[in-house]
Amino acid sequence: GIWTLPEIGFIGRTKERALADGWTSVGEAVAKYDQTIRGRVQGLDTGLLKLVFSKPDGVILGVHIFGEDACELVHYATALAQSGKTVRQVLGTTFAAVTYHELFAIAASQALEMLEADAWTDILHRIGGDSRQISVTALLEGLKEAGMNGDDVQEVGHTLNEDLPDASV
């Protein structure tokens, strides 16, 4: 860490460095100090923690912290980045209340949302659509191929027809 005002702490790669080092897909998730309970209580409007992670596995490649106690928080960040922990594993950690460690949970939640969105986009692409539009027929056929029973597929089709009256099934 660097003892400045505000403090700076960092470990591991930036997104740009990770891509240059050969990772093909890298994400960044940011948590701001004012999103934490302690940050709100103290009225902080400066500071953030950024998790850099590989996609789709969520392995933490770097952590960058700018704000109060960054020189202390970087020790946990170092443990995460050097041990190959994932954003999912961070979410399995219980943090003491009213500490800035909540930043890790907030950023990990955001990272997991990105990973899940990517996974759903991939699924939609595989069954004939994309994240903006999908063929209802292709969706129903994909559900059948994935092993959903016929009655359930029909129920999904019925529900989609009610919600999307212009869709043809």
PDB file of N, CA, C and O in Angstrom, residues 36-38 73 76 90 93-105:
ATOM      1  N   THR A  36     -20.973   1.121   1.179  1.00  0.00           N
ATOM      2  CA  THR A  36     -20.834   0.326   2.393  1.00  0.00           C
ATOM      3  C   THR A  36     -21.545   1.004   3.565  1.00  0.00           C
ATOM      4  O   THR A  36     -21.744   2.222   3.557  1.00  0.00           O
ATOM      5  N   ILE A  37     -21.882   0.216   4.551  1.00  0.00           N
ATOM      6  CA  ILE A  37     -22.511   0.786   5.746  1.00  0.00           C
ATOM      7  C   ILE A  37     -21.567   1.789   6.394  1.00  0.00           C
ATOM      8  O   ILE A  37     -21.961   2.909   6.712  1.00  0.00           O
ATOM      9  N   ARG A  38     -20.318   1.387   6.575  1.00  0.00           N
ATOM     10  CA  ARG A  38     -19.349   2.280   7.224  1.00  0.00           C
ATOM     11  C   ARG A  38     -19.142   3.554   6.419  1.00  0.00           C
ATOM     12  O   ARG A  38     -19.043   4.646   6.972  1.00  0.00           O
ATOM     13  N   LEU A  73      -6.646  -3.026   3.808  1.00  0.00           N
ATOM     14  CA  LEU A  73      -7.481  -3.897   2.984  1.00  0.00           C
ATOM     15  C   LEU A  73      -6.667  -4.684   1.957  1.00  0.00           C
ATOM     16  O   LEU A  73      -7.064  -5.781   1.548  1.00  0.00           O
ATOM     17  N   TYR A  76      -5.911  -8.512   2.593  1.00  0.00           N
ATOM     18  CA  TYR A  76      -6.921  -9.500   2.192  1.00  0.00           C
ATOM     19  C   TYR A  76      -6.916  -9.637   0.670  1.00  0.00           C
ATOM     20  O   TYR A  76      -7.008 -10.743   0.134  1.00  0.00           O
ATOM     21  N   VAL A  90     -15.389 -15.373  -2.660  1.00  0.00           N
ATOM     22  CA  VAL A  90     -15.468 -14.154  -1.852  1.00  0.00           C
ATOM     23  C   VAL A  90     -16.870 -14.037  -1.264  1.00  0.00           C
ATOM     24  O   VAL A  90     -17.044 -13.689  -0.099  1.00  0.00           O
ATOM     25  N   THR A  93     -17.687 -15.726   1.991  1.00  0.00           N
ATOM     26  CA  THR A  93     -17.001 -15.250   3.194  1.00  0.00           C
ATOM     27  C   THR A  93     -17.931 -14.354   3.996  1.00  0.00           C
ATOM     28  O   THR A  93     -18.633 -13.518   3.435  1.00  0.00           O
ATOM     29  N   THR A  94     -17.921 -14.536   5.306  1.00  0.00           N
ATOM     30  CA  THR A  94     -18.673 -13.649   6.186  1.00  0.00           C
ATOM     31  C   THR A  94     -17.715 -12.583   6.700  1.00  0.00           C
ATOM     32  O   THR A  94     -16.689 -12.899   7.294  1.00  0.00           O
ATOM     33  N   PHE A  95     -18.053 -11.334   6.461  1.00  0.00           N
ATOM     34  CA  PHE A  95     -17.215 -10.225   6.893  1.00  0.00           C
ATOM     35  C   PHE A  95     -17.824  -9.601   8.150  1.00  0.00           C
ATOM     36  O   PHE A  95     -19.040  -9.555   8.309  1.00  0.00           O
ATOM     37  N   ALA A  96     -16.955  -9.096   9.019  1.00  0.00           N
ATOM     38  CA  ALA A  96     -17.428  -8.408  10.216  1.00  0.00           C
ATOM     39  C   ALA A  96     -18.249  -7.191   9.795  1.00  0.00           C
ATOM     40  O   ALA A  96     -17.942  -6.521   8.805  1.00  0.00           O
ATOM     41  N   ALA A  97     -19.273  -6.915  10.564  1.00  0.00           N
ATOM     42  CA  ALA A  97     -20.162  -5.790  10.253  1.00  0.00           C
ATOM     43  C   ALA A  97     -19.420  -4.459  10.384  1.00  0.00           C
ATOM     44  O   ALA A  97     -18.505  -4.313  11.195  1.00  0.00           O
ATOM     45  N   VAL A  98     -19.847  -3.542   9.583  1.00  0.00           N
ATOM     46  CA  VAL A  98     -19.393  -2.154   9.582  1.00  0.00           C
ATOM     47  C   VAL A  98     -17.879  -2.056   9.405  1.00  0.00           C
ATOM     48  O   VAL A  98     -17.195  -1.318  10.105  1.00  0.00           O
ATOM     49  N   THR A  99     -17.368  -2.835   8.445  1.00  0.00           N
ATOM     50  CA  THR A  99     -15.968  -2.695   8.048  1.00  0.00           C
ATOM     51  C   THR A  99     -15.928  -2.449   6.547  1.00  0.00           C
ATOM     52  O   THR A  99     -16.893  -2.740   5.830  1.00  0.00           O
ATOM     53  N   TYR A 100     -14.818  -1.941   6.088  1.00  0.00           N
ATOM     54  CA  TYR A 100     -14.670  -1.702   4.654  1.00  0.00           C
ATOM     55  C   TYR A 100     -14.487  -2.998   3.866  1.00  0.00           C
ATOM     56  O   TYR A 100     -14.509  -2.980   2.638  1.00  0.00           O
ATOM     57  N   HIS A 101     -14.338  -4.125   4.545  1.00  0.00           N
ATOM     58  CA  HIS A 101     -14.264  -5.393   3.836  1.00  0.00           C
ATOM     59  C   HIS A 101     -15.551  -5.667   3.056  1.00  0.00           C
ATOM     60  O   HIS A 101     -15.562  -6.479   2.137  1.00  0.00           O
ATOM     61  N   GLU A 102     -16.623  -4.973   3.402  1.00  0.00           N
ATOM     62  CA  GLU A 102     -17.870  -5.078   2.652  1.00  0.00           C
ATOM     63  C   GLU A 102     -17.646  -4.718   1.178  1.00  0.00           C
ATOM     64  O   GLU A 102     -18.371  -5.192   0.293  1.00  0.00           O
ATOM     65  N   LEU A 103     -16.640  -3.915   0.896  1.00  0.00           N
ATOM     66  CA  LEU A 103     -16.303  -3.556  -0.487  1.00  0.00           C
ATOM     67  C   LEU A 103     -16.049  -4.802  -1.332  1.00  0.00           C
ATOM     68  O   LEU A 103     -16.459  -4.868  -2.501  1.00  0.00           O
ATOM     69  N   PHE A 104     -15.369  -5.794  -0.745  1.00  0.00           N
ATOM     70  CA  PHE A 104     -15.079  -7.025  -1.477  1.00  0.00           C
ATOM     71  C   PHE A 104     -16.368  -7.750  -1.849  1.00  0.00           C
ATOM     72  O   PHE A 104     -16.506  -8.247  -2.970  1.00  0.00           O
ATOM     73  N   ALA A 105     -17.311  -7.823  -0.924  1.00  0.00           N
ATOM     74  CA  ALA A 105     -18.579  -8.505  -1.190  1.00  0.00           C
ATOM     75  C   ALA A 105     -19.390  -7.767  -2.252  1.00  0.00           C
ATOM     76  O   ALA A 105     -19.992  -8.392  -3.131  1.00  0.00           O
TER      77      ALA A 105
END
